[in-house]
XYZ file of C-alpha atoms in Angstrom:
785
model
C 6.972 34.816 20.799
C 3.890 33.800 21.701
C 2.740 31.122 23.137
C 0.088 30.314 20.970
C 2.414 31.007 18.139
C 4.825 29.088 19.694
C 2.607 26.279 19.394
C 1.830 26.082 16.421
C 5.043 26.004 14.869
C 5.805 23.065 17.277
C 2.623 20.994 16.001
C 3.350 22.198 12.773
C 6.883 21.071 12.295
C 6.226 18.077 15.000
C 3.912 16.375 12.401
C 5.358 17.054 9.332
C 8.583 15.512 10.782
C 6.471 12.752 12.145
C 4.869 11.838 8.561
C 8.284 11.971 6.534
C 9.759 9.568 8.918
C 6.559 7.401 8.698
C 6.892 6.975 5.314
C 11.048 6.522 5.419
C 10.210 4.081 7.666
C 8.121 2.088 5.481
C 10.477 2.685 2.622
C 13.437 1.495 4.979
C 11.515 -1.527 6.037
C 10.240 -2.374 2.742
C 13.763 -2.978 2.165
C 15.252 -4.780 4.825
C 12.401 -6.842 5.170
C 9.709 -9.412 3.903
C 6.308 -6.899 2.769
C 4.126 -8.424 5.873
C 6.680 -7.378 8.533
C 6.726 -3.835 7.310
C 2.839 -3.707 7.669
C 3.417 -5.361 11.199
C 5.739 -2.866 12.300
C 4.581 0.357 11.276
C 1.273 -0.507 12.639
C 3.108 -0.971 16.247
C 4.886 2.354 15.542
C 1.770 4.445 14.730
C 0.206 2.879 17.628
C 3.479 4.125 19.969
C 1.436 8.146 19.189
C -1.666 6.949 21.438
C 1.027 5.452 23.998
C 2.577 8.352 24.203
C -0.559 10.945 24.741
C -1.949 8.352 27.200
C 1.384 7.801 29.076
C 1.617 12.051 29.275
C -2.094 12.001 30.605
C -0.693 9.708 33.758
C 2.507 11.509 34.359
C 1.590 15.156 33.168
C 3.492 16.546 36.502
C 6.529 14.688 36.209
C 6.568 16.037 32.522
C 5.945 19.268 32.947
C 8.208 19.220 35.273
C 11.504 18.893 33.224
C 9.193 20.054 29.900
C 12.325 21.086 28.074
C 14.318 17.676 28.326
C 11.488 15.712 26.580
C 10.763 18.018 23.530
C 14.469 16.842 23.272
C 13.563 13.337 23.311
C 11.243 12.837 19.939
C 14.641 13.764 17.837
C 17.133 11.893 19.770
C 14.959 9.005 20.207
C 14.431 9.297 16.269
C 18.469 9.181 15.305
C 19.220 6.410 17.373
C 16.029 4.245 16.571
C 17.225 4.764 12.649
C 21.093 4.144 13.429
C 20.248 0.893 15.185
C 17.474 -0.389 12.818
C 20.013 -0.067 9.971
C 22.992 -1.494 12.427
C 21.026 -4.567 13.602
C 20.219 -5.502 9.659
C 23.830 -5.763 9.685
C 24.515 -7.917 12.400
C 22.028 -11.094 11.144
C 18.675 -9.869 12.994
C 16.114 -10.203 10.584
C 12.344 -10.119 11.665
C 11.840 -14.005 10.588
C 13.837 -14.771 14.237
C 12.231 -15.195 17.445
C 13.298 -12.333 18.905
C 14.008 -9.942 15.734
C 10.468 -8.758 15.523
C 9.807 -7.843 18.817
C 13.275 -5.716 18.462
C 12.153 -3.843 15.151
C 9.208 -3.143 16.691
C 10.163 -1.430 19.786
C 12.971 0.443 18.115
C 10.563 1.753 15.844
C 8.246 2.676 17.940
C 10.025 4.676 20.650
C 10.012 7.993 18.529
C 6.241 8.129 17.950
C 5.628 7.694 21.680
C 8.119 10.452 22.271
C 6.102 12.790 19.709
C 2.793 11.692 21.273
C 4.088 13.050 24.560
C 5.280 16.189 23.193
C 1.721 16.572 21.351
C -0.336 15.897 23.893
C 1.648 18.441 26.540
C 0.805 21.131 24.184
C -2.856 20.677 23.744
C -3.188 20.247 27.229
C -1.337 23.868 28.374
C -2.918 25.412 25.447
C -6.098 24.266 25.122
C -7.751 27.645 24.738
C -6.513 27.342 20.881
C -7.504 23.281 20.755
C -9.420 24.323 17.360
C -6.307 26.079 15.759
C -3.579 23.131 16.935
C -5.404 20.271 15.863
C -5.962 22.188 12.067
C -2.124 23.088 11.983
C -1.417 19.397 13.366
C -3.560 18.349 9.750
C -1.820 20.866 7.722
C 1.662 19.601 8.865
C 0.824 16.311 8.215
C -0.415 17.291 5.257
C 2.685 19.012 4.089
C 4.818 16.356 5.257
C 3.227 13.686 3.097
C 3.230 16.035 -0.003
C 7.245 16.634 0.543
C 7.978 13.240 1.189
C 7.612 12.017 -2.318
C 9.893 14.842 -3.247
C 12.197 14.669 -0.499
C 12.618 10.487 -0.999
C 13.020 11.422 -4.508
C 16.058 13.848 -4.687
C 17.985 12.366 -1.562
C 18.723 8.965 -0.228
C 17.119 7.922 2.613
C 19.335 8.731 5.449
C 19.682 12.357 4.137
C 15.814 12.347 4.512
C 15.501 10.772 7.605
C 18.107 13.833 8.585
C 15.631 16.332 7.320
C 13.061 15.084 9.770
C 15.409 14.947 12.981
C 16.168 18.443 11.906
C 12.564 19.533 11.491
C 11.986 17.983 14.912
C 15.662 19.798 16.275
C 14.181 22.811 14.814
C 10.682 22.644 16.777
C 12.994 22.470 19.969
C 14.682 25.838 19.629
C 11.364 27.186 19.067
C 10.965 26.034 22.327
C 13.642 27.360 23.939
C 13.460 30.350 22.626
C 9.859 30.950 24.245
C 11.032 29.629 27.090
C 13.674 32.514 27.530
C 15.499 30.746 30.999
C 19.499 30.368 31.533
C 19.192 26.969 29.616
C 17.656 27.921 26.585
C 19.769 30.980 25.170
C 22.586 28.461 25.976
C 21.419 25.391 24.128
C 18.656 27.080 21.513
C 22.507 28.346 19.816
C 24.179 24.718 20.365
C 20.984 22.992 18.719
C 20.868 25.564 15.558
C 24.476 24.625 15.604
C 23.514 20.965 15.219
C 21.131 21.998 12.140
C 23.332 23.731 10.780
C 26.063 21.085 10.996
C 23.920 18.077 9.163
C 23.401 20.689 6.600
C 27.291 20.471 5.420
C 27.041 16.895 6.281
C 24.734 15.986 3.700
C 27.017 14.371 1.633
C 27.979 11.848 4.298
C 24.841 10.998 4.759
C 24.435 9.714 1.220
C 25.334 6.507 1.650
C 24.192 3.101 0.068
C 21.973 1.063 2.652
C 23.448 -2.416 2.533
C 20.651 -5.052 2.040
C 19.576 -6.843 4.865
C 21.152 -10.470 6.308
C 17.370 -11.649 6.142
C 17.691 -14.914 3.664
C 13.408 -13.687 2.517
C 15.002 -11.475 0.592
C 16.316 -12.525 -2.741
C 19.353 -9.939 -3.458
C 20.829 -11.257 0.372
C 21.005 -14.619 -1.063
C 22.261 -13.845 -3.949
C 24.751 -11.688 -2.895
C 26.066 -14.080 -0.045
C 26.223 -16.702 -2.889
C 30.080 -17.824 -2.914
C 29.751 -19.357 -6.169
C 30.063 -16.195 -8.299
C 31.259 -12.707 -7.667
C 27.793 -9.795 -6.881
C 29.044 -6.224 -6.900
C 26.770 -3.031 -6.889
C 27.176 -0.929 -9.847
C 24.156 1.619 -9.066
C 21.667 1.813 -6.192
C 18.771 4.871 -5.934
C 16.337 5.711 -3.530
C 12.660 7.296 -4.590
C 9.299 6.966 -3.054
C 8.804 3.969 -4.728
C 11.816 2.082 -2.775
C 15.504 1.309 -3.507
C 16.628 0.221 -6.888
C 19.520 -1.364 -7.078
C 21.681 -2.573 -10.318
C 23.749 -5.371 -9.615
C 26.528 -7.357 -11.609
C 27.288 -10.709 -11.046
C 30.296 -12.316 -12.603
C 30.441 -16.262 -13.030
C 33.593 -18.864 -12.936
C 33.384 -19.152 -16.386
C 34.161 -15.002 -17.262
C 30.876 -14.384 -18.140
C 29.143 -11.498 -16.905
C 25.403 -10.392 -16.021
C 23.187 -7.379 -14.651
C 19.974 -7.632 -13.117
C 17.727 -5.638 -11.249
C 16.012 -5.284 -7.834
C 13.220 -3.127 -6.399
C 14.159 -3.601 -2.520
C 16.117 -6.352 -2.417
C 13.505 -8.494 -4.301
C 11.994 -9.289 -6.947
C 14.946 -9.336 -9.318
C 15.092 -9.086 -13.145
C 17.858 -9.487 -15.453
C 19.245 -7.195 -17.827
C 18.612 -7.809 -21.915
C 20.710 -5.543 -23.799
C 19.035 -5.526 -27.366
C 22.415 -4.586 -29.272
C 24.780 -7.439 -27.780
C 21.586 -9.803 -28.672
C 21.725 -8.466 -32.350
C 25.481 -9.132 -32.588
C 25.413 -12.854 -31.560
C 22.528 -14.561 -32.749
C 22.778 -18.097 -30.602
C 22.720 -15.971 -27.828
C 19.520 -14.219 -29.215
C 17.818 -17.309 -29.379
C 19.331 -18.731 -26.053
C 17.493 -15.596 -24.363
C 13.857 -15.765 -25.992
C 13.852 -19.295 -25.767
C 13.988 -18.743 -22.339
C 11.109 -16.113 -22.376
C 7.488 -18.513 -21.328
C 5.101 -16.152 -24.042
C 7.421 -16.617 -26.910
C 5.961 -19.658 -28.124
C 2.321 -17.864 -28.006
C 3.640 -14.926 -30.104
C 5.299 -17.329 -32.685
C 1.578 -17.688 -33.812
C 0.634 -14.421 -34.529
C 0.457 -12.754 -38.351
C 1.709 -9.895 -39.728
C -0.960 -7.734 -39.066
C -1.556 -8.921 -35.378
C 1.601 -7.186 -34.891
C 1.668 -3.647 -35.093
C 1.087 -2.770 -31.433
C 2.346 -4.285 -27.915
C 1.883 -3.196 -24.279
C 4.226 -4.592 -21.901
C 3.364 -4.192 -18.256
C 6.531 -3.980 -16.062
C 8.766 -4.456 -18.317
C 11.927 -5.579 -16.099
C 15.397 -5.725 -17.392
C 13.758 -5.700 -20.780
C 13.314 -8.993 -21.995
C 9.538 -8.833 -22.963
C 10.934 -5.726 -24.786
C 13.748 -7.707 -26.992
C 11.261 -10.197 -27.621
C 8.394 -8.251 -29.139
C 11.273 -6.393 -30.780
C 13.412 -9.213 -32.681
C 9.787 -10.896 -33.396
C 8.694 -8.016 -35.653
C 6.574 -5.951 -33.101
C 6.218 -2.368 -35.242
C 5.490 -0.286 -32.711
C 6.555 -1.585 -28.826
C 5.172 0.636 -25.709
C 6.094 -0.410 -21.937
C 4.776 0.840 -18.529
C 6.699 0.719 -15.698
C 6.034 2.002 -12.146
C 9.061 2.343 -10.776
C 10.757 6.161 -12.313
C 14.085 4.926 -10.718
C 14.202 1.529 -12.989
C 13.544 3.216 -15.800
C 16.483 5.969 -15.029
C 18.517 3.161 -14.376
C 17.755 1.177 -17.491
C 18.093 4.157 -19.753
C 21.414 5.233 -18.331
C 23.101 1.218 -18.757
C 20.310 -0.640 -21.131
C 19.789 2.073 -23.603
C 19.726 0.161 -26.305
C 16.845 -1.341 -24.939
C 14.662 1.260 -22.988
C 15.953 4.767 -25.027
C 17.461 4.503 -27.920
C 14.816 2.453 -30.778
C 12.412 4.759 -31.966
C 9.902 2.041 -31.936
C 10.133 1.729 -28.818
C 8.587 3.636 -25.651
C 8.859 3.064 -22.021
C 6.413 5.237 -20.204
C 6.453 5.838 -16.469
C 2.770 5.149 -15.064
C 1.009 2.381 -13.662
C 0.055 -0.222 -16.437
C -3.649 -0.560 -16.059
C -4.114 3.414 -15.629
C -1.657 3.648 -18.579
C -4.313 1.099 -21.061
C -7.257 2.845 -19.317
C -5.848 6.290 -21.503
C -5.233 4.215 -24.528
C -8.223 1.857 -25.055
C -8.375 0.110 -28.367
C -5.085 0.471 -29.195
C -3.075 -2.542 -28.589
C -2.582 -6.172 -30.530
C -1.046 -7.450 -27.084
C -0.636 -6.534 -23.792
C 2.177 -8.500 -21.562
C 1.986 -9.183 -18.303
C 5.250 -11.348 -16.983
C 5.501 -11.719 -13.326
C 5.137 -8.037 -12.736
C 5.365 -8.855 -9.083
C 7.463 -6.423 -6.447
C 6.972 -8.474 -3.094
C 7.273 -5.662 -1.114
C 4.705 -2.829 0.444
C 3.487 -0.135 -1.499
C -0.562 0.411 -0.637
C -2.756 2.869 1.469
C -3.386 0.008 3.895
C -1.488 -2.306 6.108
C -1.873 -5.062 3.701
C -1.084 -3.289 0.250
C 0.982 -4.679 -3.012
C 1.917 -2.540 -5.774
C 0.498 -4.919 -8.094
C -2.712 -6.157 -6.473
C -4.708 -3.968 -8.785
C -3.122 -5.481 -11.901
C -5.226 -9.015 -11.356
C -8.859 -8.116 -10.533
C -11.579 -8.673 -12.677
C -12.137 -5.012 -13.441
C -8.382 -4.625 -14.544
C -9.028 -8.084 -17.142
C -11.545 -5.661 -18.342
C -9.775 -2.608 -18.714
C -7.220 -5.086 -20.528
C -9.245 -6.564 -22.730
C -10.893 -3.337 -23.646
C -6.814 -1.702 -24.345
C -6.860 -4.201 -27.278
C -7.795 -4.412 -30.794
C -10.341 -6.821 -32.264
C -7.752 -9.229 -33.054
C -5.603 -8.409 -30.184
C -4.804 -10.926 -26.818
C -3.313 -10.690 -23.014
C -0.078 -12.585 -22.242
C -0.190 -13.572 -18.534
C 2.937 -15.126 -17.427
C 2.503 -17.001 -14.105
C 3.934 -18.797 -10.990
C 2.227 -21.212 -10.935
C -1.053 -23.284 -11.635
C -2.974 -21.297 -8.921
C -2.552 -18.125 -10.080
C -3.855 -19.674 -13.677
C -6.903 -20.855 -12.158
C -7.400 -17.680 -10.167
C -7.345 -15.125 -13.174
C -9.305 -17.888 -14.956
C -11.980 -17.617 -12.093
C -11.594 -13.822 -12.661
C -12.181 -14.245 -16.744
C -14.943 -16.745 -16.565
C -17.073 -14.957 -13.776
C -16.421 -11.583 -15.931
C -17.850 -13.480 -19.384
C -20.530 -14.302 -17.382
C -21.632 -10.982 -16.294
C -21.422 -10.053 -20.242
C -23.464 -12.607 -21.011
C -21.074 -15.028 -22.503
C -21.152 -18.609 -21.219
C -18.463 -20.399 -20.201
C -18.278 -22.750 -23.446
C -18.177 -19.596 -25.235
C -15.396 -17.871 -23.245
C -12.773 -20.759 -23.076
C -12.960 -20.373 -26.892
C -10.880 -17.281 -26.113
C -7.905 -18.829 -23.903
C -5.166 -21.437 -23.945
C -2.626 -22.190 -21.460
C 0.869 -24.174 -21.997
C 3.307 -24.896 -19.436
C 7.136 -26.161 -19.046
C 6.010 -27.040 -15.072
C 7.862 -23.403 -14.025
C 6.030 -20.405 -15.629
C 2.430 -21.403 -17.519
C 1.620 -18.547 -19.392
C -2.745 -18.167 -19.810
C -3.592 -16.734 -23.309
C -6.827 -14.660 -23.010
C -8.063 -13.384 -26.835
C -10.827 -10.687 -27.070
C -12.739 -12.804 -29.365
C -12.656 -16.464 -30.155
C -9.528 -17.990 -31.550
C -9.662 -19.723 -34.393
C -9.503 -23.693 -34.637
C -6.765 -24.253 -37.055
C -4.505 -21.952 -35.058
C -4.895 -23.705 -32.189
C -4.547 -27.001 -33.782
C -0.910 -25.655 -35.088
C -0.162 -24.789 -31.739
C -1.132 -27.440 -29.878
C 0.842 -29.883 -31.707
C 3.772 -27.331 -31.582
C 3.531 -27.280 -27.625
C 3.434 -31.036 -27.381
C 6.943 -31.099 -29.770
C 8.639 -28.552 -27.454
C 7.312 -30.284 -24.179
C 5.132 -27.526 -23.113
C 2.238 -29.649 -22.199
C 2.783 -29.800 -18.524
C -0.216 -29.135 -16.103
C -1.774 -26.716 -16.387
C -2.646 -27.876 -20.292
C -5.295 -26.605 -22.144
C -6.172 -25.632 -26.131
C -10.021 -24.910 -27.011
C -11.420 -27.489 -30.007
C -9.085 -30.164 -29.116
C -10.813 -33.567 -27.920
C -9.618 -34.688 -24.355
C -7.247 -37.730 -25.003
C -6.921 -39.813 -21.298
C -5.578 -42.937 -20.205
C -7.252 -45.150 -17.394
C -5.342 -48.469 -16.214
C -4.173 -50.593 -13.582
C -0.667 -51.648 -12.870
C 0.276 -53.524 -10.500
C -3.070 -53.307 -8.487
C -2.646 -49.484 -8.742
C -4.987 -47.295 -10.918
C -3.009 -44.876 -12.409
C -4.838 -42.104 -14.761
C -3.821 -39.567 -17.400
C -5.360 -36.777 -18.510
C -3.709 -34.828 -21.706
C -5.843 -31.310 -20.817
C -6.443 -29.979 -17.228
C -9.570 -32.291 -16.423
C -11.302 -29.278 -14.841
C -10.734 -26.889 -17.377
C -11.662 -29.165 -20.018
C -15.183 -30.362 -18.322
C -16.019 -26.530 -17.917
C -15.139 -26.087 -21.634
C -17.719 -28.232 -22.647
C -20.163 -27.627 -20.019
C -20.070 -31.031 -17.873
C -18.863 -29.068 -14.510
C -20.176 -25.234 -13.566
C -17.485 -22.714 -13.824
C -18.211 -21.595 -10.553
C -17.053 -24.753 -9.129
C -13.649 -24.068 -10.217
C -13.062 -21.896 -6.530
C -16.158 -23.118 -4.772
C -14.458 -26.982 -4.396
C -10.943 -25.737 -3.652
C -9.156 -26.337 -0.633
C -7.409 -22.965 -1.022
C -9.038 -19.559 -2.120
C -9.235 -19.234 -5.958
C -12.768 -16.991 -6.317
C -13.027 -14.032 -8.386
C -10.899 -10.882 -7.485
C -12.544 -7.421 -7.276
C -11.453 -3.710 -7.091
C -13.318 -3.930 -4.051
C -11.372 -6.961 -2.483
C -7.938 -6.624 -4.332
C -6.331 -9.441 -2.727
C -5.744 -11.585 -6.056
C -2.432 -12.830 -4.080
C -4.492 -14.103 -1.064
C -4.850 -18.148 -1.523
C -6.477 -18.439 2.268
C -10.096 -19.421 2.546
C -10.302 -16.085 4.747
C -7.878 -13.884 6.000
C -3.649 -14.234 5.017
C -1.422 -15.780 7.674
C 0.230 -12.001 7.405
C -3.000 -10.656 8.913
C -2.416 -12.788 11.959
C -0.578 -10.620 14.140
C -1.768 -7.416 13.108
C -5.361 -8.746 14.018
C -4.186 -9.264 17.591
C -3.153 -6.283 17.799
C -6.381 -4.896 16.523
C -8.230 -7.186 18.832
C -5.951 -6.435 21.924
C -7.084 -2.285 21.277
C -10.561 -3.182 21.083
C -10.681 -5.347 24.244
C -8.080 -2.869 26.109
C -11.069 0.170 25.185
C -13.897 -2.101 26.522
C -12.323 -3.069 29.589
C -11.004 0.757 30.629
C -14.880 1.668 29.169
C -16.800 -1.079 31.732
C -14.594 -0.122 34.315
C -15.541 3.997 34.497
C -11.700 4.467 33.083
C -10.570 4.452 36.603
C -7.381 4.728 34.761
C -7.407 7.771 34.196
C -7.249 9.086 38.128
C -9.130 12.068 38.743
C -9.107 14.346 41.097
C -11.027 13.649 44.611
C -12.746 17.001 44.095
C -14.213 15.576 40.522
C -17.814 15.107 40.310
C -19.400 12.081 38.963
C -21.134 14.475 36.438
C -17.368 14.716 35.019
C -16.822 11.477 35.135
C -20.007 9.932 33.428
C -19.241 12.866 30.445
C -15.698 11.621 30.403
C -16.833 7.780 29.941
C -19.213 9.264 27.084
C -16.747 11.425 25.301
C -14.166 8.052 25.201
C -16.612 6.238 23.388
C -17.345 9.326 21.197
C -13.498 9.558 20.798
C -13.126 5.736 19.825
C -15.922 6.145 17.530
C -14.465 9.526 15.750
C -10.968 7.978 15.476
C -11.996 4.272 13.875
C -14.380 5.742 11.543
C -11.894 8.313 10.334
C -9.801 5.751 9.013
C -12.030 3.423 7.747
C -13.749 6.090 5.483
C -10.333 7.432 4.698
C -9.213 4.025 3.548
C -12.391 3.659 1.446
C -12.413 6.851 -0.469
C -8.141 6.027 -1.194
C -8.934 2.824 -2.492
C -11.771 4.246 -4.734
C -9.671 7.299 -5.993
C -6.596 5.794 -6.176
C -7.747 3.735 -9.106
C -7.428 6.640 -11.255
C -3.830 7.432 -10.391
C -0.754 6.835 -12.329
C 2.030 6.479 -9.594
C 1.031 4.601 -5.875
C 3.498 6.258 -4.059
C 3.342 9.649 -5.137
C -0.653 9.262 -5.979
C -0.685 8.033 -2.123
C 0.848 11.015 -0.697
C -1.152 13.234 -2.956
C -4.312 11.931 -1.824
C -3.374 12.090 1.864
C -2.317 15.956 1.449
C -5.671 16.678 0.098
C -7.553 14.646 2.722
C -5.373 16.148 5.841
C -5.493 19.295 4.516
C -9.146 19.512 3.656
C -9.384 17.916 7.542
C -7.292 21.264 8.622
C -9.657 23.783 7.442
C -12.461 22.111 8.480
C -10.622 22.154 12.033
C -9.802 25.642 11.626
C -13.584 26.565 10.958
C -14.362 25.354 14.698
C -12.209 27.584 16.225
C -15.351 30.125 15.777
C -17.888 27.714 17.616
C -18.220 29.099 21.190
C -21.970 27.622 22.042
C -24.229 24.722 21.588
C -21.066 22.622 21.020
C -23.482 19.463 21.457
C -25.801 20.509 18.892
C -22.533 21.548 16.596
C -21.360 17.881 16.874
C -24.512 16.194 15.994
C -24.820 18.617 12.935
C -21.324 17.897 11.520
C -21.538 14.639 11.935
C -24.576 14.487 10.016
C -23.236 16.471 7.357
C -20.144 13.887 7.397
C -22.289 11.074 6.583
C -24.435 13.398 3.753
C -21.699 14.226 1.990
C -20.009 10.994 2.072
C -22.953 9.260 0.537
C -23.159 12.104 -1.754
C -19.817 11.838 -2.836
C -19.364 7.596 -3.524
C -23.021 7.392 -4.727
C -23.404 10.542 -6.100
C -20.747 13.082 -7.759
C -18.392 9.929 -8.367
C -20.635 8.547 -10.589
C -21.108 11.400 -12.773
C -17.371 12.637 -13.029
C -15.364 9.562 -12.288
C -14.496 8.490 -15.578
C -13.570 12.422 -16.584
C -11.732 13.782 -13.701
C -7.944 13.978 -14.157
C -5.290 13.569 -11.366
C -5.363 16.723 -10.058
C -9.432 17.098 -10.247
C -9.198 13.614 -7.988
C -7.406 15.677 -5.449
C -9.203 18.513 -5.252
C -12.410 16.465 -5.549
C -11.309 15.014 -2.224
C -11.874 18.554 -0.345
C -15.329 18.498 -0.107
C -15.843 15.293 1.785
C -12.616 15.563 4.218
C -13.247 19.407 4.577
C -16.948 17.926 7.296
C -14.718 14.751 8.590
C -12.384 17.110 10.211
C -14.759 18.806 12.336
C -16.296 16.345 14.865
C -13.264 15.768 16.839
C -11.850 19.062 17.358
C -15.488 20.212 18.480
C -15.313 16.938 20.903
C -11.840 18.648 22.673
C -13.382 21.664 22.763
C -16.522 20.364 24.894
C -13.838 18.623 27.063
C -11.935 21.503 27.582
C -14.755 23.217 28.931
C -14.726 20.658 31.543
C -11.509 22.044 33.135
C -10.561 18.595 34.227
C -7.019 17.802 33.132
C -5.679 14.730 31.639
C -9.002 14.465 29.544
C -7.541 15.997 26.227
C -4.718 13.730 26.061
C -6.637 10.850 26.706
C -9.651 11.817 24.082
C -5.978 12.019 21.818
C -4.648 8.718 22.683
C -8.027 6.991 22.541
C -8.092 9.009 19.107
C -5.381 7.611 18.224
C -5.372 3.637 19.401
C -8.454 3.741 17.449
C -7.077 4.763 14.125
C -4.511 2.069 14.382
C -7.115 -0.358 15.200
C -9.350 0.996 12.280
C -6.364 0.735 9.800
C -6.122 -3.414 10.611
C -10.032 -3.931 10.580
C -10.362 -2.211 7.626
C -7.868 -4.683 5.936
C -9.886 -7.385 7.725
C -13.027 -6.460 6.001
C -11.929 -5.742 2.990
C -10.604 -8.920 2.521
C -13.504 -10.802 3.867
C -16.215 -8.524 2.622
C -14.834 -6.208 0.558
C -14.471 -2.221 0.824
C -17.857 -1.257 0.565
C -18.719 -2.987 4.053
C -15.562 -0.699 5.222
C -17.493 2.324 4.250
C -21.031 1.205 5.516
C -19.064 0.346 8.883
C -17.288 3.939 9.188
C -21.097 5.817 8.389
C -22.405 3.336 10.904
C -19.313 4.722 13.611
C -21.114 8.676 12.813
C -23.991 7.489 13.336
C -23.761 6.160 16.936
C -21.598 9.179 17.019
C -25.006 11.380 16.606
C -26.643 8.928 19.415
C -24.416 9.503 21.735
C -23.956 13.147 21.289
C -27.586 13.656 21.507
C -27.542 11.173 25.106
C -24.399 13.646 26.492
C -26.611 16.586 25.728
C -29.570 15.263 27.476
C -27.250 14.146 30.128
C -26.805 18.199 30.435
C -29.830 19.103 30.703
C -30.746 16.426 33.232
C -27.828 17.729 35.436
C -28.657 21.211 35.083
């Protein structure tokens, strides 16, 4: 087997396995840990690639001497890492303990370091085929991104990790066969035998991963409660995560079932046929549904159709069914959730002719069905688990932006309304901020806007009702009186058209004040208080939320606490780079014969490499954020976008194989084209075609900018290889990798503080600096000549 072909095969297998393992880890940690710990650990894990590449650059002589043994490290460390992570989660070591988080970080980072070492060795020792190697690296990653969804939807998580390990073992076999020494003739068949045995052991790997002993997980707390018995009926893994159906048996003999997503966000299973047989139980169950009060005031003509976003175990569906809605649709983003409900709760999810449950993202489904629904119901659709394309992504973030609210209003009939069941007052205020700002932009003042709103609460789960058009005064008077009768007049509480009642008295030298309605909202409704003061005067972040900065659940005025550790990591990376750059990269340990010119060139290229790695992730993050809103399934959509983006990058890299001369000029030219095509895509093509593009065409559309984005870095590597200075390529690879980790963190930080549009502009600034540095590097060459 020729060396070039061998290395291409190894790189492809290596990067495909890396992406599959990375996505699998994110799903594992989302199940075992709280979402913000997932974000921290994955950030450090990816950093391991860069650490491995730089480690190779420093110790390449030692590593090259025992190369085949180092080739075995990725598969061995991946197996040990995954096994230990599962074991520690059952020993009570959680991320919330003082020593738990460092242990999880260390174990998850080691395999990526090993992969980074192998990766750097191949690029250093076969630098004649840099363009092809880098292209296959990207195409391998694209393949891994796309197949990971299929694998996770088809197999258990342990089986998918075994497949990733099998790919690494296959890469080892390729390396052994290519070396043709006395050891390879023995080891290659042995490794193939291991792969063969893994295939036969696939059923043994299809085991249920127990929930971690982490008190932050709802499922663990309930199953550890000795007051009742608990039993898992069935668990399913998918690209979305793990879904568990659990049966609880209570001391009085009663039984209930609940569904959990990633061991959190539990929801009780409600069977329509069971309720139909027992009217007492039916009334008890339905009375516990917060929005049922508001639905009682709908006329028959307002009950033609309803959409439920996040139907949970069926309480929303059952309530609307028994209240006489003629046609009920529900949008559930988790396919495993729907599959389990259709199997174990068919009367609610499958059997009724007027009930249809769709596997789709709720907002996307509404956009496709404008003007269709008399009611849209969102009952705390919160998963508490990481889903997004960044380090701080939650599935539900895009459900609670101003643009989402506009989509919901467009999805209503003229008499329709939206019913939000929230966790507390702060969520009500924040959604109201969205609504009031949206109405103001539509030319509706705050007085008229609040005639379309009413709020009631039992102190637990306040309900916010927003109508497309103003409520009738007679209906509000009746609902208001009834709310008092049933004790639904706790804070926050507000009805339009009703005069405020208050009490201000002194008892034993203490001044007592009481207001029937939320005083702030009432003052806004009569114009005595400007609506934007709702969030400006608040001690927490209650400002409106847009798609450009979709962080509804960030109540910090600034960065959320969960971003503190990732931010420190990002700042450390920036500081590490600045220190080495100012110090002339003395840590590179150039040979004594290396000229001052080469040292200066490397210093310039190190900066270009950092800027390219940083800008690459920033522009990717922005494009994904914009396009993701058009796609119907967060996990599958992200994988599709990542596949297309990486494929485009790979094709661009292949083109650079034909570049032989004037590399500095080509670096400048194609970086200019990156900026131009990014601007063309964002400001011209997307506004024209965005609403018309289907999911397939969205992905295909991404090929245009990603093709050019994939060109500059392999050009830089080709320039570095021309110096024939060993270690420079592994260092540049490592610098680019760690820059990408920092960029992923800062993309979230900037989007929280200023919005994703600033992320995009910062990416273009980075590419602009690359052009300046490449031009100066070209000038330096002329002067040296």
